[in-house]
Amino acid sequence: MSHELRSDELSAYLDGELDGKRRQAVESHLEACSACRTTLSEFQRQSASLKNTKGSYLAESFVMRVRARIRSGSDEQVSWIPAERLARRTVFALAIVVAVAVGSFWEQSEPASGIVEGYYQVAQQDSVLNRLLNAETAPTKEDLLLAVMAK
Amino acid sequence: MQRTADDLELVRAFQSGNEAAFDELVRRYRNAVAAFVIATLGRSSEVEDLSQEVFLRVHQALPRFKPDGSFPAWLYRITINLCRDEIRKKRLRRFFSLDDMEPSTSVFRDPSQSSDSATMEHEQQEVILGALEQVNEKYRTALILREYEDMSYEEIASTLGISEQAVKSRIFRAREHLRELLKDYYKERI
């Protein structure tokens, strides 16, 4: 469609969605334009075909099956979780577990490193081993035993 | 869309405790809902389950429905949301390879037609529905509401929460795409 006619006007014309003035404009254009007449006739054919696909798919007994599901469905409704929601919930739960695990590890690792540092400080200043290594006299059996126990 | 007044009476009756009024709504709209599901997702054995699911949701939400609105528009919003959920679930399953691309099968046939007389028509329906599945979902939904329910652009706009101009544009785009897809098919049949 060249032209003075907007591309979606034919479709709206087919649906009866144009006001009087625009409808008249489309009709006069159609008289002069065979391409638009062809397009309109293809749209009409397509519309008829589509309407034809709307058949009777579900029998009357469908109503009873819906009714049966409503009666027994409240438990089913509660337990039924769509796959996507389940996936989201799983990811969310995992994220919380990881966050909690990282948090608790962090909490534990802080004082642990403090203890180690403290140990080395004490060991350098006051440990039996240190005293043993710095001793000027030869260590006795008791000194060695104390060093092993302290270690 | 001519039954709206009656529909609203049924809705009010249901809200006053008359369960039989709900059955009547199911009776009226079961095929419209199934047709919409088929046009959106293709023919499959899930159509009955999904249609049931739509009416279960309707049953749950109907007590809160305000009878000053359009019942079909509201019903279709529920159906559209369910179909979108289903499309997302299928994509997710496909992504995780839980199942292969489910081809549209022909388990649903119009029970009122004998297999002999319906063959040609059934084949045509399959071609049309197959083409419709390839149309962008947004455009397709607007076109289905127009063709199946004879909804006006204003009603479609209200159902989908978009402007009338957007409805006009979507329907046109759906028709253009379908025209392109069905060009050869129609040529063969001339």
GROMACS .gro file of C-alpha atoms in nm:
model
  341
    1MET     CA    1   0.000   0.000   0.000
    2SER     CA    2   0.154   0.327  -0.116
    3HIS     CA    3  -0.030   0.576  -0.049
    4GLU     CA    4  -0.259   0.798   0.139
    5LEU     CA    5  -0.389   0.495   0.329
    6ARG     CA    6  -0.213   0.402   0.653
    7SER     CA    7  -0.106   0.039   0.663
    8ASP     CA    8  -0.327  -0.062   0.957
    9GLU     CA    9  -0.640   0.113   0.826
   10LEU     CA   10  -0.753  -0.182   0.614
   11SER     CA   11  -0.741  -0.415   0.910
   12ALA     CA   12  -0.938  -0.168   1.123
   13TYR     CA   13  -1.180  -0.124   0.834
   14LEU     CA   14  -1.241  -0.499   0.826
   15ASP     CA   15  -1.316  -0.490   1.198
   16GLY     CA   16  -1.562  -0.203   1.162
   17GLU     CA   17  -1.344   0.014   1.383
   18LEU     CA   18  -1.324   0.323   1.162
   19ASP     CA   19  -1.547   0.624   1.204
   20GLY     CA   20  -1.762   0.743   0.913
   21LYS     CA   21  -1.513   0.979   0.757
   22ARG     CA   22  -1.220   0.739   0.767
   23ARG     CA   23  -1.436   0.451   0.649
   24GLN     CA   24  -1.542   0.652   0.346
   25ALA     CA   25  -1.180   0.743   0.275
   26VAL     CA   26  -1.082   0.374   0.280
   27GLU     CA   27  -1.374   0.281   0.055
   28SER     CA   28  -1.285   0.540  -0.206
   29HIS     CA   29  -0.924   0.427  -0.191
   30LEU     CA   30  -1.029   0.066  -0.241
   31GLU     CA   31  -1.217   0.157  -0.557
   32ALA     CA   32  -0.897   0.283  -0.710
   33CYS     CA   33  -0.639   0.043  -0.564
   34SER     CA   34  -0.642  -0.322  -0.666
   35ALA     CA   35  -0.349  -0.409  -0.436
   36CYS     CA   36  -0.547  -0.296  -0.133
   37ARG     CA   37  -0.855  -0.483  -0.254
   38THR     CA   38  -0.644  -0.799  -0.272
   39THR     CA   39  -0.504  -0.739   0.076
   40LEU     CA   40  -0.851  -0.682   0.215
   41SER     CA   41  -0.984  -0.998   0.055
   42GLU     CA   42  -0.689  -1.195   0.201
   43PHE     CA   43  -0.762  -1.051   0.545
   44GLN     CA   44  -1.128  -1.151   0.506
   45ARG     CA   45  -1.038  -1.504   0.407
   46GLN     CA   46  -0.794  -1.534   0.693
   47SER     CA   47  -1.056  -1.403   0.937
   48ALA     CA   48  -1.309  -1.663   0.821
   49SER     CA   49  -1.047  -1.940   0.853
   50LEU     CA   50  -0.957  -1.829   1.203
   51LYS     CA   51  -1.318  -1.817   1.316
   52ASN     CA   52  -1.352  -2.167   1.180
   53THR     CA   53  -1.083  -2.296   1.417
   54LYS     CA   54  -1.299  -2.209   1.715
   55GLY     CA   55  -1.475  -2.540   1.754
   56SER     CA   56  -1.643  -2.742   2.024
   57TYR     CA   57  -1.345  -2.887   2.203
   58LEU     CA   58  -1.477  -2.972   2.545
   59ALA     CA   59  -1.783  -3.182   2.607
   60GLU     CA   60  -2.058  -3.102   2.860
   61SER     CA   61  -1.891  -3.343   3.105
   62PHE     CA   62  -1.610  -3.089   3.136
   63VAL     CA   63  -1.834  -2.893   3.375
   64MET     CA   64  -1.855  -3.196   3.605
   65ARG     CA   65  -1.479  -3.245   3.595
   66VAL     CA   66  -1.422  -2.882   3.692
   67ARG     CA   67  -1.675  -2.923   3.972
   68ALA     CA   68  -1.495  -3.238   4.093
   69ARG     CA   69  -1.162  -3.057   4.094
   70ILE     CA   70  -1.312  -2.769   4.290
   71ARG     CA   71  -1.445  -3.014   4.550
   72SER     CA   72  -1.119  -3.199   4.592
   73GLY     CA   73  -0.893  -2.927   4.468
   74SER     CA   74  -0.819  -2.720   4.775
   75ASP     CA   75  -0.542  -2.957   4.892
   76GLU     CA   76  -0.417  -2.991   4.538
   77GLN     CA   77  -0.408  -2.614   4.501
   78VAL     CA   78  -0.200  -2.575   4.813
   79SER     CA   79   0.049  -2.846   4.725
   80TRP     CA   80   0.077  -2.760   4.357
   81ILE     CA   81   0.368  -2.528   4.289
   82PRO     CA   82   0.446  -2.426   3.932
   83ALA     CA   83   0.792  -2.523   3.816
   84GLU     CA   84   0.903  -2.166   3.778
   85ARG     CA   85   0.793  -2.061   4.125
   86LEU     CA   86   0.959  -2.375   4.265
   87ALA     CA   87   1.285  -2.289   4.086
   88ARG     CA   88   1.275  -1.930   4.215
   89ARG     CA   89   1.205  -2.049   4.569
   90THR     CA   90   1.488  -2.303   4.551
   91VAL     CA   91   1.735  -2.039   4.432
   92PHE     CA   92   1.616  -1.801   4.704
   93ALA     CA   93   1.648  -2.069   4.973
   94LEU     CA   94   1.996  -2.164   4.850
   95ALA     CA   95   2.099  -1.799   4.855
   96ILE     CA   96   1.987  -1.774   5.218
   97VAL     CA   97   2.171  -2.096   5.313
   98VAL     CA   98   2.491  -1.973   5.145
   99ALA     CA   99   2.458  -1.631   5.310
  100VAL     CA  100   2.408  -1.789   5.653
  101ALA     CA  101   2.700  -2.030   5.600
  102VAL     CA  102   2.935  -1.752   5.486
  103GLY     CA  103   2.822  -1.533   5.775
  104SER     CA  104   2.880  -1.797   6.040
  105PHE     CA  105   3.218  -1.893   5.889
  106TRP     CA  106   3.321  -1.528   5.898
  107GLU     CA  107   3.209  -1.498   6.259
  108GLN     CA  108   3.407  -1.806   6.358
  109SER     CA  109   3.719  -1.719   6.162
  110GLU     CA  110   3.757  -1.373   6.327
  111PRO     CA  111   3.818  -1.491   6.686
  112ALA     CA  112   4.014  -1.795   6.562
  113SER     CA  113   4.274  -1.576   6.393
  114GLY     CA  114   4.289  -1.366   6.712
  115ILE     CA  115   4.364  -1.675   6.918
  116VAL     CA  116   4.644  -1.782   6.682
  117GLU     CA  117   4.801  -1.437   6.690
  118GLY     CA  118   4.773  -1.431   7.068
  119TYR     CA  119   4.930  -1.775   7.089
  120TYR     CA  120   5.234  -1.666   6.892
  121GLN     CA  121   5.272  -1.354   7.103
  122VAL     CA  122   5.252  -1.553   7.426
  123ALA     CA  123   5.473  -1.824   7.281
  124GLN     CA  124   5.742  -1.572   7.197
  125GLN     CA  125   5.729  -1.409   7.539
  126ASP     CA  126   5.639  -1.680   7.780
  127SER     CA  127   5.615  -2.025   7.636
  128VAL     CA  128   5.804  -2.314   7.776
  129LEU     CA  129   5.946  -2.385   7.435
  130ASN     CA  130   6.081  -2.034   7.403
  131ARG     CA  131   6.236  -2.047   7.740
  132LEU     CA  132   6.385  -2.384   7.653
  133LEU     CA  133   6.537  -2.260   7.328
  134ASN     CA  134   6.678  -1.950   7.492
  135ALA     CA  135   6.814  -2.134   7.791
  136GLU     CA  136   7.187  -2.111   7.841
  137THR     CA  137   7.213  -2.445   8.020
  138ALA     CA  138   7.136  -2.785   7.864
  139PRO     CA  139   6.769  -2.886   7.895
  140THR     CA  140   6.674  -3.147   8.148
  141LYS     CA  141   6.426  -3.434   8.091
  142GLU     CA  142   6.161  -3.234   8.280
  143ASP     CA  143   6.217  -2.932   8.050
  144LEU     CA  144   6.171  -3.150   7.740
  145LEU     CA  145   5.860  -3.314   7.884
  146LEU     CA  146   5.709  -2.974   7.967
  147ALA     CA  147   5.792  -2.848   7.616
  148VAL     CA  148   5.616  -3.147   7.453
  149MET     CA  149   5.313  -3.105   7.678
  150ALA     CA  150   5.298  -2.732   7.608
  151LYS     CA  151   5.311  -2.798   7.234
  152MET     CA  152  -1.970  -1.065   2.390
  153GLN     CA  153  -2.351  -1.041   2.377
  154ARG     CA  154  -2.401  -1.243   2.692
  155THR     CA  155  -2.239  -0.994   2.927
  156ALA     CA  156  -2.563  -0.888   3.101
  157ASP     CA  157  -2.659  -1.249   3.168
  158ASP     CA  158  -2.305  -1.326   3.271
  159LEU     CA  159  -2.314  -1.057   3.535
  160GLU     CA  160  -2.641  -1.195   3.672
  161LEU     CA  161  -2.475  -1.533   3.701
  162VAL     CA  162  -2.174  -1.376   3.870
  163ARG     CA  163  -2.399  -1.204   4.124
  164ALA     CA  164  -2.589  -1.530   4.183
  165PHE     CA  165  -2.261  -1.711   4.245
  166GLN     CA  166  -2.145  -1.438   4.480
  167SER     CA  167  -2.470  -1.486   4.671
  168GLY     CA  168  -2.388  -1.853   4.719
  169ASN     CA  169  -2.544  -2.017   4.412
  170GLU     CA  170  -2.278  -2.265   4.291
  171ALA     CA  171  -2.493  -2.375   3.998
  172ALA     CA  172  -2.446  -2.027   3.850
  173PHE     CA  173  -2.073  -2.097   3.829
  174ASP     CA  174  -2.140  -2.423   3.643
  175GLU     CA  175  -2.341  -2.229   3.388
  176LEU     CA  176  -2.051  -1.988   3.333
  177VAL     CA  177  -1.820  -2.286   3.280
  178ARG     CA  178  -2.070  -2.436   3.036
  179ARG     CA  179  -2.087  -2.111   2.840
  180TYR     CA  180  -1.719  -2.034   2.820
  181ARG     CA  181  -1.551  -2.376   2.821
  182ASN     CA  182  -1.503  -2.390   2.445
  183ALA     CA  183  -1.404  -2.026   2.417
  184VAL     CA  184  -1.134  -2.080   2.679
  185ALA     CA  185  -1.018  -2.406   2.517
  186ALA     CA  186  -1.007  -2.238   2.175
  187PHE     CA  187  -0.801  -1.955   2.319
  188VAL     CA  188  -0.560  -2.200   2.484
  189ILE     CA  189  -0.525  -2.397   2.159
  190ALA     CA  190  -0.469  -2.082   1.955
  191THR     CA  191  -0.207  -1.965   2.204
  192LEU     CA  192  -0.024  -2.289   2.288
  193GLY     CA  193  -0.122  -2.523   2.009
  194ARG     CA  194  -0.331  -2.835   2.021
  195SER     CA  195  -0.211  -3.069   2.291
  196SER     CA  196  -0.334  -3.305   2.556
  197GLU     CA  197  -0.282  -3.026   2.810
  198VAL     CA  198  -0.571  -2.819   2.675
  199GLU     CA  199  -0.829  -2.977   2.903
  200ASP     CA  200  -0.604  -2.947   3.210
  201LEU     CA  201  -0.525  -2.585   3.137
  202SER     CA  202  -0.889  -2.503   3.073
  203GLN     CA  203  -0.976  -2.664   3.405
  204GLU     CA  204  -0.704  -2.462   3.572
  205VAL     CA  205  -0.852  -2.143   3.427
  206PHE     CA  206  -1.192  -2.220   3.578
  207LEU     CA  207  -1.038  -2.317   3.912
  208ARG     CA  208  -0.873  -1.975   3.925
  209VAL     CA  209  -1.199  -1.814   3.819
  210HIS     CA  210  -1.379  -1.998   4.099
  211GLN     CA  211  -1.123  -1.875   4.352
  212ALA     CA  212  -1.124  -1.516   4.233
  213LEU     CA  213  -1.492  -1.473   4.141
  214PRO     CA  214  -1.601  -1.370   4.493
  215ARG     CA  215  -1.377  -1.063   4.452
  216PHE     CA  216  -1.489  -0.980   4.095
  217LYS     CA  217  -1.678  -0.650   4.070
  218PRO     CA  218  -1.986  -0.708   3.854
  219ASP     CA  219  -1.961  -0.361   3.700
  220GLY     CA  220  -1.686  -0.486   3.466
  221SER     CA  221  -1.693  -0.720   3.170
  222PHE     CA  222  -1.687  -1.086   3.272
  223PRO     CA  223  -1.539  -1.216   2.944
  224ALA     CA  224  -1.263  -0.955   2.955
  225TRP     CA  225  -1.179  -1.063   3.310
  226LEU     CA  226  -1.199  -1.432   3.219
  227TYR     CA  227  -0.963  -1.377   2.927
  228ARG     CA  228  -0.716  -1.191   3.145
  229ILE     CA  229  -0.698  -1.500   3.367
  230THR     CA  230  -0.665  -1.725   3.061
  231ILE     CA  231  -0.393  -1.506   2.909
  232ASN     CA  232  -0.196  -1.504   3.234
  233LEU     CA  233  -0.222  -1.880   3.264
  234CYS     CA  234  -0.111  -1.928   2.903
  235ARG     CA  235   0.184  -1.696   2.963
  236ASP     CA  236   0.278  -1.895   3.274
  237GLU     CA  237   0.259  -2.210   3.064
  238ILE     CA  238   0.479  -2.061   2.791
  239ARG     CA  239   0.736  -1.962   3.055
  240LYS     CA  240   0.724  -2.309   3.213
  241LYS     CA  241   0.775  -2.469   2.873
  242ARG     CA  242   1.072  -2.243   2.803
  243LEU     CA  243   1.217  -2.328   3.143
  244ARG     CA  244   1.166  -2.702   3.088
  245ARG     CA  245   1.322  -2.674   2.745
  246PHE     CA  246   1.612  -2.474   2.887
  247PHE     CA  247   1.683  -2.743   3.146
  248SER     CA  248   1.604  -3.012   2.884
  249LEU     CA  249   1.337  -3.165   3.103
  250ASP     CA  250   1.142  -3.228   2.790
  251ASP     CA  251   1.184  -3.176   2.421
  252MET     CA  252   0.999  -2.922   2.222
  253GLU     CA  253   0.647  -3.053   2.242
  254PRO     CA  254   0.505  -3.071   1.895
  255SER     CA  255   0.146  -2.977   1.847
  256THR     CA  256  -0.052  -3.293   1.825
  257SER     CA  257  -0.397  -3.346   1.698
  258VAL     CA  258  -0.558  -3.512   1.994
  259PHE     CA  259  -0.833  -3.254   2.001
  260ARG     CA  260  -1.088  -3.279   1.731
  261ASP     CA  261  -1.426  -3.136   1.700
  262PRO     CA  262  -1.636  -3.423   1.839
  263SER     CA  263  -1.942  -3.310   1.650
  264GLN     CA  264  -1.784  -3.389   1.314
  265SER     CA  265  -1.731  -3.731   1.165
  266SER     CA  266  -1.373  -3.809   1.066
  267ASP     CA  267  -1.457  -3.832   0.692
  268SER     CA  268  -1.640  -3.507   0.653
  269ALA     CA  269  -1.399  -3.322   0.879
  270THR     CA  270  -1.072  -3.427   0.717
  271MET     CA  271  -1.030  -3.128   0.485
  272GLU     CA  272  -1.157  -2.882   0.736
  273HIS     CA  273  -0.944  -3.033   1.008
  274GLU     CA  274  -0.637  -3.007   0.788
  275GLN     CA  275  -0.713  -2.643   0.721
  276GLN     CA  276  -0.757  -2.577   1.093
  277GLU     CA  277  -0.421  -2.739   1.162
  278VAL     CA  278  -0.250  -2.520   0.904
  279ILE     CA  279  -0.413  -2.203   1.036
  280LEU     CA  280  -0.337  -2.287   1.400
  281GLY     CA  281   0.018  -2.388   1.310
  282ALA     CA  282   0.069  -2.050   1.143
  283LEU     CA  283  -0.095  -1.869   1.432
  284GLU     CA  284   0.153  -2.026   1.674
  285GLN     CA  285   0.436  -1.858   1.484
  286VAL     CA  286   0.290  -1.513   1.527
  287ASN     CA  287   0.432  -1.303   1.809
  288GLU     CA  288   0.234  -1.379   2.125
  289LYS     CA  289   0.136  -1.017   2.189
  290TYR     CA  290  -0.005  -0.972   1.839
  291ARG     CA  291  -0.168  -1.314   1.839
  292THR     CA  292  -0.354  -1.257   2.166
  293ALA     CA  293  -0.512  -0.936   2.036
  294LEU     CA  294  -0.614  -1.107   1.712
  295ILE     CA  295  -0.767  -1.407   1.890
  296LEU     CA  296  -0.977  -1.184   2.115
  297ARG     CA  297  -1.099  -1.006   1.803
  298GLU     CA  298  -1.171  -1.312   1.590
  299TYR     CA  299  -1.298  -1.552   1.852
  300GLU     CA  300  -1.488  -1.318   2.079
  301ASP     CA  301  -1.574  -1.034   1.843
  302MET     CA  302  -1.438  -0.798   2.102
  303SER     CA  303  -1.418  -0.434   2.002
  304TYR     CA  304  -1.078  -0.262   2.007
  305GLU     CA  305  -1.192  -0.081   2.320
  306GLU     CA  306  -1.273  -0.411   2.497
  307ILE     CA  307  -0.945  -0.568   2.387
  308ALA     CA  308  -0.759  -0.260   2.507
  309SER     CA  309  -0.927  -0.290   2.846
  310THR     CA  310  -0.859  -0.666   2.866
  311LEU     CA  311  -0.492  -0.632   2.777
  312GLY     CA  312  -0.431  -0.301   2.952
  313ILE     CA  313  -0.305  -0.126   2.638
  314SER     CA  314  -0.426   0.163   2.421
  315GLU     CA  315  -0.674   0.120   2.137
  316GLN     CA  316  -0.407   0.237   1.894
  317ALA     CA  317  -0.181  -0.043   2.019
  318VAL     CA  318  -0.465  -0.293   1.969
  319LYS     CA  319  -0.516  -0.171   1.614
  320SER     CA  320  -0.146  -0.201   1.543
  321ARG     CA  321  -0.111  -0.547   1.702
  322ILE     CA  322  -0.407  -0.690   1.514
  323PHE     CA  323  -0.276  -0.553   1.188
  324ARG     CA  324   0.072  -0.694   1.251
  325ALA     CA  325  -0.074  -1.035   1.339
  326ARG     CA  326  -0.278  -1.033   1.017
  327GLU     CA  327   0.019  -0.926   0.809
  328HIS     CA  328   0.237  -1.200   0.952
  329LEU     CA  329  -0.036  -1.460   0.904
  330ARG     CA  330  -0.090  -1.342   0.548
  331GLU     CA  331   0.278  -1.394   0.479
  332LEU     CA  332   0.280  -1.738   0.643
  333LEU     CA  333  -0.035  -1.858   0.467
  334LYS     CA  334   0.041  -1.709   0.126
  335ASP     CA  335   0.160  -2.033  -0.031
  336TYR     CA  336  -0.109  -2.240   0.138
  337TYR     CA  337  -0.387  -2.024  -0.004
  338LYS     CA  338  -0.220  -2.014  -0.347
  339GLU     CA  339  -0.229  -2.395  -0.364
  340ARG     CA  340  -0.598  -2.399  -0.286
  341ILE     CA  341  -0.708  -2.151  -0.552
   0.00000   0.00000   0.00000
